[in-house]
Amino acid sequence: MREIVVEHLARVEGHGDIEVVVEGDAVKRAVLRIYEGPRFFERILIGKSYYEVPDITARICSICPDPYQVASSRAIEKAMGIRVDRQVEALRELQLISDVIHSHALHLFFLALPDFLGYKDAIGMAAQYPETVKLALKVKRAGNAIKEVITGRTVHGVVTKPGGYTKVPRAEDLERLRKQLESSIDGAREAIRVFSSLKMPEYSLDDNLYIAVDPGEHYGYSGEYLLVSDGTRHPVEKYMDLTNEVTVEHSSAKHSSYKGSSFMTGALARLLLNEKRLYGEAKESYESLRDKIDPRNPFSNNMAQAIELLYSVQRAMDIIDGLLDEGIKDKLMVEVKPRAGEGIAVVEAPRGLLYHHYKLDDNGKVVFANLVTPTAQNAANMDKYLRIAVRNLKDLSDDELKLKLEMLVRAYDPCISCSVHLTRIGV
């Protein structure tokens, strides 16, 4: 019997490892073990005012706090029957895009690319590829700049609330931001150039199931319906049917399935299910690179992220142009009168679907909360493709196999620390 453990999986957010057991030609075990402790955020939220929820849930993640703020605000607004105007919706789209830009730039250039170019880390890679690293940092900073203008901070902004925003961005700040985005777009183009020149590994191929939000007219990161690659479309209120969370022995993150099958969510799912909603240079890039994106190969997620990076920079500039043409209102908060209710919302975090579900009492205080995170939804699918990889690579040395398996997990861009949420155990 051969046992292999990849301890302290590198270049991912959080703590996890990979465990493999092979006996003869049989793969007895190949799993991603997530051993982060429960975060208890769903319990922490009980009794808290609706007004505090976006600031609390943002602390679940310092890489992508904005999807948590937007999802919680939307869910609470549904529970209390609040409608916000177009400018609030536009700023929320910008807020979601900010995380896509900075998170995809971080993952593509600094977490994934060193594997393909043969470096242990991005620091070693920077000496040989200084121009690529400079472009990468420039586009990543543009994502952070959006956060600073919209929410007041680059991490954990405090102005996103149910009902709108407590701070209104100034026109001159948006004009400055647009110039910064325009000057950073070469970083997004560089991501497409670099990753389209690489041959993606093919040691883990299989038919894959995908789920992503239906964003409506334009390619985007929020909506009221979910699209599944089996051709079905579901209202967000049916999210429990799509996630079917269960606990597993080897992970403190729950696993999800749809009709008994694992599934993938994230950039590749979004691109495959919403390709017709792309426009501009990103659409042209996708059409020219379509043959390089294999739906059966999780490594295609890297190419999908590169295309999304370009699209998101372009889309952010278009949204800012629209806001400047229309003129920013002096006030972006509607009056909120707390009341009892139940609301469910979904947004796309950079790594995939994020569901927020709340029930409120008459005073607008939380009496129930359920948060379903992207990595938890991808966890069962990662195990599936690890088994396939080990089956195809089991004759490699331990060190070679470990690197291949790490690369496969990194292709999902997992956020391990965000993936663990409260498990209720009855005794």
Short mmCIF file of C-alpha atoms in Angstrom, two decimals:
data_model
loop_
_atom_site.label_atom_id
_atom_site.label_comp_id
_atom_site.label_asym_id
_atom_site.label_seq_id
_atom_site.Cartn_x
_atom_site.Cartn_y
_atom_site.Cartn_z
CA MET A 1 0.00 0.00 0.00
CA ARG A 2 1.25 3.48 -0.91
CA GLU A 3 0.21 6.49 1.13
CA ILE A 4 0.95 10.08 0.10
CA VAL A 5 0.05 13.25 1.97
CA VAL A 6 0.51 16.77 0.58
CA GLU A 7 0.80 18.65 3.86
CA HIS A 8 -0.11 22.32 4.08
CA LEU A 9 -1.32 22.83 0.52
CA ALA A 10 0.56 25.90 -0.75
CA ARG A 11 -0.62 28.96 -2.65
CA VAL A 12 -4.28 28.70 -1.66
CA GLU A 13 -6.28 30.69 0.89
CA GLY A 14 -6.54 28.73 4.15
CA HIS A 15 -5.29 25.41 5.48
CA GLY A 16 -5.82 22.01 3.90
CA ASP A 17 -3.94 19.01 2.59
CA ILE A 18 -4.33 16.17 0.09
CA GLU A 19 -4.40 12.53 1.17
CA VAL A 20 -3.88 9.66 -1.29
CA VAL A 21 -3.91 5.88 -0.71
CA VAL A 22 -3.12 3.49 -3.57
CA GLU A 23 -3.20 -0.30 -3.25
CA GLY A 24 -1.91 -2.13 -6.30
CA ASP A 25 -3.71 -0.55 -9.27
CA ALA A 26 -6.65 0.58 -7.14
CA VAL A 27 -7.04 4.16 -5.88
CA LYS A 28 -8.43 3.58 -2.39
CA ARG A 29 -8.51 7.23 -1.39
CA ALA A 30 -7.80 10.64 -2.96
CA VAL A 31 -9.30 13.58 -1.07
CA LEU A 32 -8.81 17.23 -0.22
CA ARG A 33 -8.85 17.42 3.57
CA ILE A 34 -10.06 20.75 4.91
CA TYR A 35 -9.34 21.02 8.62
CA GLU A 36 -10.12 24.66 9.29
CA GLY A 37 -12.26 25.04 12.41
CA PRO A 38 -15.94 26.01 12.13
CA ARG A 39 -16.33 29.77 11.83
CA PHE A 40 -19.73 29.97 13.61
CA PHE A 41 -20.70 33.09 11.64
CA GLU A 42 -24.25 31.83 11.18
CA ARG A 43 -24.59 31.57 14.96
CA ILE A 44 -22.85 34.93 15.53
CA LEU A 45 -25.48 36.60 13.33
CA ILE A 46 -28.41 35.46 15.47
CA GLY A 47 -29.88 38.45 17.29
CA LYS A 48 -27.88 40.99 15.27
CA SER A 49 -29.60 43.92 13.57
CA TYR A 50 -30.11 43.74 9.80
CA TYR A 51 -27.89 46.85 9.61
CA GLU A 52 -24.86 45.04 11.07
CA VAL A 53 -25.03 41.92 8.89
CA PRO A 54 -23.03 43.09 5.81
CA ASP A 55 -20.14 44.28 8.00
CA ILE A 56 -20.08 41.01 9.96
CA THR A 57 -20.29 38.63 6.99
CA ALA A 58 -17.56 40.54 5.14
CA ARG A 59 -15.15 39.36 7.85
CA ILE A 60 -15.58 35.78 6.65
CA CYS A 61 -13.04 36.54 3.93
CA SER A 62 -10.36 39.19 3.38
CA ILE A 63 -9.79 38.13 -0.25
CA CYS A 64 -13.39 38.54 -1.42
CA PRO A 65 -15.38 40.39 1.28
CA ASP A 66 -17.52 42.32 -1.20
CA PRO A 67 -19.65 39.41 -2.45
CA TYR A 68 -20.58 38.75 1.19
CA GLN A 69 -21.66 42.37 1.66
CA VAL A 70 -23.67 42.48 -1.55
CA ALA A 71 -25.31 39.07 -1.02
CA SER A 72 -26.31 39.83 2.56
CA SER A 73 -27.70 43.26 1.61
CA ARG A 74 -29.77 41.78 -1.21
CA ALA A 75 -31.14 38.94 0.92
CA ILE A 76 -32.15 41.31 3.74
CA GLU A 77 -33.79 43.71 1.28
CA LYS A 78 -35.88 40.82 -0.03
CA ALA A 79 -36.87 39.89 3.52
CA MET A 80 -38.02 43.46 4.26
CA GLY A 81 -39.49 44.28 0.85
CA ILE A 82 -36.93 46.99 0.01
CA ARG A 83 -36.21 48.05 -3.55
CA VAL A 84 -33.06 50.01 -4.47
CA ASP A 85 -32.54 52.15 -7.58
CA ARG A 86 -30.39 51.64 -10.67
CA GLN A 87 -27.40 53.56 -9.33
CA VAL A 88 -27.19 51.35 -6.26
CA GLU A 89 -27.39 48.30 -8.51
CA ALA A 90 -24.63 49.74 -10.73
CA LEU A 91 -22.36 50.37 -7.75
CA ARG A 92 -23.00 46.86 -6.44
CA GLU A 93 -22.02 45.44 -9.82
CA LEU A 94 -18.82 47.49 -9.61
CA GLN A 95 -18.23 46.17 -6.09
CA LEU A 96 -18.55 42.55 -7.27
CA ILE A 97 -16.29 43.28 -10.24
CA SER A 98 -13.63 44.72 -7.93
CA ASP A 99 -13.19 41.32 -6.29
CA VAL A 100 -13.12 39.50 -9.62
CA ILE A 101 -10.32 41.77 -10.88
CA HIS A 102 -8.07 41.68 -7.86
CA SER A 103 -8.73 38.02 -6.97
CA HIS A 104 -8.31 36.66 -10.52
CA ALA A 105 -5.10 38.70 -10.99
CA LEU A 106 -3.78 37.32 -7.71
CA HIS A 107 -4.64 33.73 -8.56
CA LEU A 108 -3.57 33.70 -12.19
CA PHE A 109 -0.23 35.48 -11.92
CA PHE A 110 0.94 34.75 -8.39
CA LEU A 111 -0.67 31.44 -7.34
CA ALA A 112 -1.13 29.41 -10.54
CA LEU A 113 1.43 30.71 -13.07
CA PRO A 114 4.58 29.72 -11.10
CA ASP A 115 3.50 26.07 -11.49
CA PHE A 116 3.37 26.30 -15.27
CA LEU A 117 6.64 28.21 -15.60
CA GLY A 118 8.53 25.91 -13.21
CA TYR A 119 8.97 28.19 -10.20
CA LYS A 120 8.32 27.50 -6.52
CA ASP A 121 6.65 30.87 -6.10
CA ALA A 122 5.98 34.23 -7.72
CA ILE A 123 9.09 35.82 -6.19
CA GLY A 124 11.33 33.45 -8.11
CA MET A 125 9.29 34.02 -11.27
CA ALA A 126 9.49 37.83 -11.01
CA ALA A 127 13.21 37.99 -11.80
CA GLN A 128 12.70 36.24 -15.16
CA TYR A 129 9.36 37.83 -16.06
CA PRO A 130 9.50 41.39 -14.60
CA GLU A 131 7.20 42.98 -17.20
CA THR A 132 4.51 40.36 -16.69
CA VAL A 133 4.65 40.85 -12.92
CA LYS A 134 4.45 44.65 -13.30
CA LEU A 135 1.35 44.35 -15.50
CA ALA A 136 -0.17 41.86 -13.06
CA LEU A 137 0.32 44.18 -10.09
CA LYS A 138 -1.14 47.09 -12.04
CA VAL A 139 -4.39 45.31 -12.89
CA LYS A 140 -4.67 43.87 -9.37
CA ARG A 141 -4.31 47.38 -7.91
CA ALA A 142 -7.12 48.56 -10.20
CA GLY A 143 -9.45 46.06 -8.52
CA ASN A 144 -8.48 47.41 -5.11
CA ALA A 145 -8.94 50.98 -6.35
CA ILE A 146 -12.59 50.24 -7.20
CA LYS A 147 -13.16 49.08 -3.62
CA GLU A 148 -11.54 52.20 -2.23
CA VAL A 149 -13.73 54.52 -4.28
CA ILE A 150 -17.01 52.63 -3.76
CA THR A 151 -16.65 51.38 -0.16
CA GLY A 152 -14.00 53.68 1.34
CA ARG A 153 -11.49 50.87 1.99
CA THR A 154 -9.53 48.32 -0.03
CA VAL A 155 -10.69 45.59 2.39
CA HIS A 156 -13.82 45.40 4.53
CA GLY A 157 -15.53 48.61 3.49
CA VAL A 158 -18.28 49.81 5.81
CA VAL A 159 -20.69 51.74 3.57
CA THR A 160 -22.57 48.84 1.91
CA LYS A 161 -25.91 48.40 3.70
CA PRO A 162 -29.38 47.00 3.09
CA GLY A 163 -31.08 49.90 1.31
CA GLY A 164 -28.02 51.21 -0.51
CA TYR A 165 -24.79 53.02 0.34
CA THR A 166 -24.09 55.39 3.22
CA LYS A 167 -21.36 57.14 1.21
CA VAL A 168 -21.75 58.50 -2.31
CA PRO A 169 -18.65 58.37 -4.57
CA ARG A 170 -17.60 61.70 -6.06
CA ALA A 171 -17.61 62.19 -9.82
CA GLU A 172 -13.92 63.18 -9.81
CA ASP A 173 -13.04 59.95 -7.98
CA LEU A 174 -14.91 57.90 -10.58
CA GLU A 175 -13.14 59.77 -13.38
CA ARG A 176 -9.76 59.03 -11.77
CA LEU A 177 -10.77 55.40 -11.29
CA ARG A 178 -11.75 55.04 -14.93
CA LYS A 179 -8.33 56.29 -16.04
CA GLN A 180 -6.64 53.80 -13.73
CA LEU A 181 -8.74 50.94 -15.14
CA GLU A 182 -7.94 52.00 -18.70
CA SER A 183 -4.22 52.04 -17.96
CA SER A 184 -4.39 48.62 -16.29
CA ILE A 185 -6.15 46.72 -19.06
CA ASP A 186 -2.86 45.52 -20.54
CA GLY A 187 -2.49 43.36 -17.43
CA ALA A 188 -5.72 41.56 -18.31
CA ARG A 189 -4.56 41.15 -21.91
CA GLU A 190 -1.26 39.76 -20.60
CA ALA A 191 -3.17 37.12 -18.60
CA ILE A 192 -4.89 35.94 -21.78
CA ARG A 193 -1.64 36.04 -23.76
CA VAL A 194 0.31 34.04 -21.17
CA PHE A 195 -2.29 31.41 -20.36
CA SER A 196 -3.35 30.87 -23.97
CA SER A 197 0.30 30.09 -24.77
CA LEU A 198 0.43 27.33 -22.14
CA LYS A 199 -0.69 23.75 -22.65
CA MET A 200 -3.08 22.84 -19.88
CA PRO A 201 -2.47 19.42 -18.24
CA GLU A 202 -4.82 16.65 -19.38
CA TYR A 203 -4.33 14.07 -16.64
CA SER A 204 -7.74 14.70 -15.12
CA LEU A 205 -10.52 14.77 -17.71
CA ASP A 206 -14.16 13.78 -17.31
CA ASP A 207 -17.65 15.03 -18.09
CA ASN A 208 -18.39 17.88 -15.72
CA LEU A 209 -21.57 19.48 -14.40
CA TYR A 210 -21.65 23.29 -14.03
CA ILE A 211 -23.86 25.74 -12.14
CA ALA A 212 -23.72 29.55 -12.45
CA VAL A 213 -25.96 32.54 -11.95
CA ASP A 214 -28.16 33.78 -14.78
CA PRO A 215 -27.04 37.44 -14.93
CA GLY A 216 -29.67 38.67 -17.38
CA GLU A 217 -28.73 40.87 -20.33
CA HIS A 218 -24.98 41.21 -19.77
CA TYR A 219 -22.37 38.79 -18.51
CA GLY A 220 -22.21 39.47 -14.78
CA TYR A 221 -22.09 38.30 -11.21
CA SER A 222 -25.61 38.44 -9.74
CA GLY A 223 -29.14 37.44 -10.65
CA GLU A 224 -32.35 35.80 -9.52
CA TYR A 225 -31.95 32.44 -11.30
CA LEU A 226 -29.37 29.68 -11.51
CA LEU A 227 -28.34 27.94 -14.72
CA VAL A 228 -27.28 24.29 -14.72
CA SER A 229 -25.37 22.69 -17.59
CA ASP A 230 -28.10 20.03 -17.89
CA GLY A 231 -30.18 22.79 -19.50
CA THR A 232 -32.36 23.62 -16.48
CA ARG A 233 -32.97 27.01 -14.83
CA HIS A 234 -33.93 27.44 -11.17
CA PRO A 235 -35.06 30.38 -8.98
CA VAL A 236 -32.58 31.22 -6.25
CA GLU A 237 -35.24 30.34 -3.64
CA LYS A 238 -34.67 26.67 -4.63
CA TYR A 239 -30.96 26.79 -3.78
CA MET A 240 -31.24 23.93 -1.28
CA ASP A 241 -32.19 21.60 -4.15
CA LEU A 242 -28.99 22.62 -5.97
CA THR A 243 -26.56 22.37 -3.06
CA ASN A 244 -27.83 19.37 -1.01
CA GLU A 245 -25.10 19.86 1.59
CA VAL A 246 -23.85 16.90 3.62
CA THR A 247 -21.04 16.46 6.12
CA VAL A 248 -18.12 14.18 5.25
CA GLU A 249 -15.59 12.43 7.45
CA HIS A 250 -12.44 13.91 5.93
CA SER A 251 -13.36 17.61 5.76
CA SER A 252 -14.73 20.28 8.07
CA ALA A 253 -16.36 21.87 4.98
CA LYS A 254 -19.64 20.38 3.84
CA HIS A 255 -19.90 18.81 0.39
CA SER A 256 -22.57 19.69 -2.18
CA SER A 257 -24.25 17.73 -4.95
CA TYR A 258 -26.96 18.22 -7.56
CA LYS A 259 -29.14 15.16 -8.25
CA GLY A 260 -26.41 12.97 -6.78
CA SER A 261 -23.56 14.44 -8.85
CA SER A 262 -20.76 16.75 -7.83
CA PHE A 263 -20.56 19.99 -9.79
CA MET A 264 -18.23 22.91 -10.49
CA THR A 265 -18.95 26.56 -9.92
CA GLY A 266 -16.71 29.55 -10.67
CA ALA A 267 -15.19 31.22 -13.73
CA LEU A 268 -15.34 28.16 -16.02
CA ALA A 269 -18.99 27.51 -15.13
CA ARG A 270 -19.87 31.16 -15.73
CA LEU A 271 -18.08 31.29 -19.06
CA LEU A 272 -19.58 28.06 -20.40
CA LEU A 273 -23.13 28.92 -19.31
CA ASN A 274 -23.10 32.64 -20.14
CA GLU A 275 -20.75 32.94 -23.12
CA LYS A 276 -23.45 34.60 -25.26
CA ARG A 277 -23.66 37.48 -22.78
CA LEU A 278 -20.00 38.51 -23.23
CA TYR A 279 -19.31 41.55 -25.38
CA GLY A 280 -16.39 43.60 -26.65
CA GLU A 281 -12.76 42.49 -26.65
CA ALA A 282 -13.47 39.74 -24.09
CA LYS A 283 -16.00 38.16 -26.44
CA GLU A 284 -13.52 38.32 -29.32
CA SER A 285 -10.85 36.71 -27.13
CA TYR A 286 -13.20 33.94 -26.05
CA GLU A 287 -14.23 33.17 -29.62
CA SER A 288 -10.61 33.00 -30.77
CA LEU A 289 -9.63 30.75 -27.83
CA ARG A 290 -12.74 28.58 -27.62
CA ASP A 291 -10.83 25.46 -28.74
CA LYS A 292 -8.43 25.82 -25.79
CA ILE A 293 -11.25 25.68 -23.22
CA ASP A 294 -12.16 22.04 -22.55
CA PRO A 295 -15.34 21.69 -20.42
CA ARG A 296 -14.03 18.33 -19.16
CA ASN A 297 -10.81 19.81 -17.81
CA PRO A 298 -10.79 21.82 -14.53
CA PHE A 299 -7.53 23.46 -15.64
CA SER A 300 -9.62 25.38 -18.20
CA ASN A 301 -10.72 27.47 -15.21
CA ASN A 302 -7.43 29.39 -15.56
CA MET A 303 -8.25 30.46 -19.13
CA ALA A 304 -11.80 31.32 -18.09
CA GLN A 305 -10.48 33.56 -15.31
CA ALA A 306 -8.19 35.34 -17.78
CA ILE A 307 -11.14 36.12 -20.08
CA GLU A 308 -13.24 37.25 -17.11
CA LEU A 309 -10.40 39.52 -15.99
CA LEU A 310 -10.43 41.33 -19.34
CA TYR A 311 -14.23 41.47 -19.42
CA SER A 312 -14.44 42.83 -15.87
CA VAL A 313 -12.01 45.70 -16.52
CA GLN A 314 -13.98 46.65 -19.64
CA ARG A 315 -17.33 46.30 -17.91
CA ALA A 316 -16.18 48.42 -14.95
CA MET A 317 -15.23 51.26 -17.33
CA ASP A 318 -18.62 51.01 -19.06
CA ILE A 319 -20.49 51.18 -15.73
CA ILE A 320 -18.48 54.24 -14.66
CA ASP A 321 -19.19 55.92 -18.01
CA GLY A 322 -22.90 55.33 -17.45
CA LEU A 323 -22.82 56.74 -13.91
CA LEU A 324 -20.90 59.85 -15.02
CA ASP A 325 -23.23 60.47 -17.98
CA GLU A 326 -26.30 60.16 -15.76
CA GLY A 327 -24.84 62.12 -12.84
CA ILE A 328 -24.38 60.65 -9.36
CA LYS A 329 -27.24 61.25 -6.92
CA ASP A 330 -26.56 63.00 -3.59
CA LYS A 331 -28.16 60.16 -1.65
CA LEU A 332 -28.01 56.43 -2.31
CA MET A 333 -29.97 55.05 0.65
CA VAL A 334 -33.70 54.33 0.72
CA GLU A 335 -35.65 54.54 3.98
CA VAL A 336 -35.65 51.19 5.78
CA LYS A 337 -38.47 50.20 8.14
CA PRO A 338 -37.55 46.95 9.91
CA ARG A 339 -40.07 44.15 9.65
CA ALA A 340 -40.21 40.38 9.81
CA GLY A 341 -39.51 38.39 6.67
CA GLU A 342 -37.36 35.87 4.85
CA GLY A 343 -34.94 36.54 1.99
CA ILE A 344 -32.53 34.53 -0.17
CA ALA A 345 -29.93 36.00 -2.53
CA VAL A 346 -27.09 34.68 -4.66
CA VAL A 347 -24.05 36.40 -6.14
CA GLU A 348 -20.93 35.16 -7.88
CA ALA A 349 -17.78 35.45 -5.77
CA PRO A 350 -14.60 35.09 -7.87
CA ARG A 351 -14.50 31.39 -6.96
CA GLY A 352 -18.20 30.72 -7.58
CA LEU A 353 -21.72 30.88 -6.21
CA LEU A 354 -22.38 32.38 -2.78
CA TYR A 355 -25.84 32.01 -1.22
CA HIS A 356 -27.16 34.07 1.73
CA HIS A 357 -30.45 33.15 3.40
CA TYR A 358 -31.92 35.06 6.37
CA LYS A 359 -35.08 35.16 8.46
CA LEU A 360 -35.75 38.37 10.44
CA ASP A 361 -38.06 39.17 13.35
CA ASP A 362 -40.36 42.22 13.64
CA ASN A 363 -37.42 44.41 14.71
CA GLY A 364 -35.25 43.36 11.76
CA LYS A 365 -33.05 41.12 13.89
CA VAL A 366 -31.69 37.85 12.51
CA VAL A 367 -33.37 34.67 13.78
CA PHE A 368 -31.96 32.33 11.10
CA ALA A 369 -28.94 32.49 8.79
CA ASN A 370 -27.52 30.08 6.23
CA LEU A 371 -24.47 30.86 4.07
CA VAL A 372 -23.31 28.44 1.35
CA THR A 373 -19.84 29.23 0.04
CA PRO A 374 -18.19 28.50 -3.34
CA THR A 375 -15.36 26.22 -2.21
CA ALA A 376 -17.78 24.07 -0.20
CA GLN A 377 -19.81 23.60 -3.39
CA ASN A 378 -16.67 22.67 -5.36
CA ALA A 379 -15.24 20.34 -2.69
CA ALA A 380 -16.87 17.10 -3.89
CA ASN A 381 -15.85 17.88 -7.48
CA MET A 382 -12.24 18.42 -6.41
CA ASP A 383 -12.24 14.97 -4.79
CA LYS A 384 -13.67 13.45 -7.99
CA TYR A 385 -10.92 14.91 -10.18
CA LEU A 386 -8.20 14.05 -7.64
CA ARG A 387 -9.25 10.39 -7.94
CA ILE A 388 -9.04 10.58 -11.74
CA ALA A 389 -5.62 12.26 -11.57
CA VAL A 390 -4.21 9.66 -9.19
CA ARG A 391 -5.55 6.85 -11.37
CA ASN A 392 -3.71 8.31 -14.38
CA LEU A 393 -0.52 9.36 -12.58
CA LYS A 394 0.01 6.68 -9.95
CA ASP A 395 3.29 5.53 -11.54
CA LEU A 396 4.95 8.91 -10.93
CA SER A 397 7.29 9.45 -8.02
CA ASP A 398 5.78 10.84 -4.82
CA ASP A 399 7.19 14.33 -5.41
CA GLU A 400 5.99 14.46 -9.02
CA LEU A 401 2.52 13.25 -8.08
CA LYS A 402 2.25 15.74 -5.22
CA LEU A 403 2.98 18.68 -7.53
CA LYS A 404 0.41 17.52 -10.12
CA LEU A 405 -2.27 17.14 -7.47
CA GLU A 406 -1.49 20.55 -5.94
CA MET A 407 -1.79 22.14 -9.37
CA LEU A 408 -5.18 20.50 -9.88
CA VAL A 409 -6.58 21.84 -6.61
CA ARG A 410 -5.12 25.30 -7.29
CA ALA A 411 -6.97 25.36 -10.64
CA TYR A 412 -10.20 25.66 -8.61
CA ASP A 413 -8.74 28.73 -6.80
CA PRO A 414 -10.14 27.40 -3.51
CA CYS A 415 -10.76 29.63 -0.51
CA ILE A 416 -10.43 27.01 2.18
CA SER A 417 -10.88 29.25 5.22
CA CYS A 418 -14.18 30.59 3.80
CA SER A 419 -15.51 27.12 3.04
CA VAL A 420 -16.29 26.04 6.60
CA HIS A 421 -19.60 27.03 8.09
CA LEU A 422 -21.60 25.86 11.05
CA THR A 423 -22.53 22.20 11.20
CA ARG A 424 -25.43 21.41 13.52
CA ILE A 425 -24.96 18.07 15.24
CA GLY A 426 -27.84 16.41 17.08
CA VAL A 427 -26.92 14.16 20.03
#
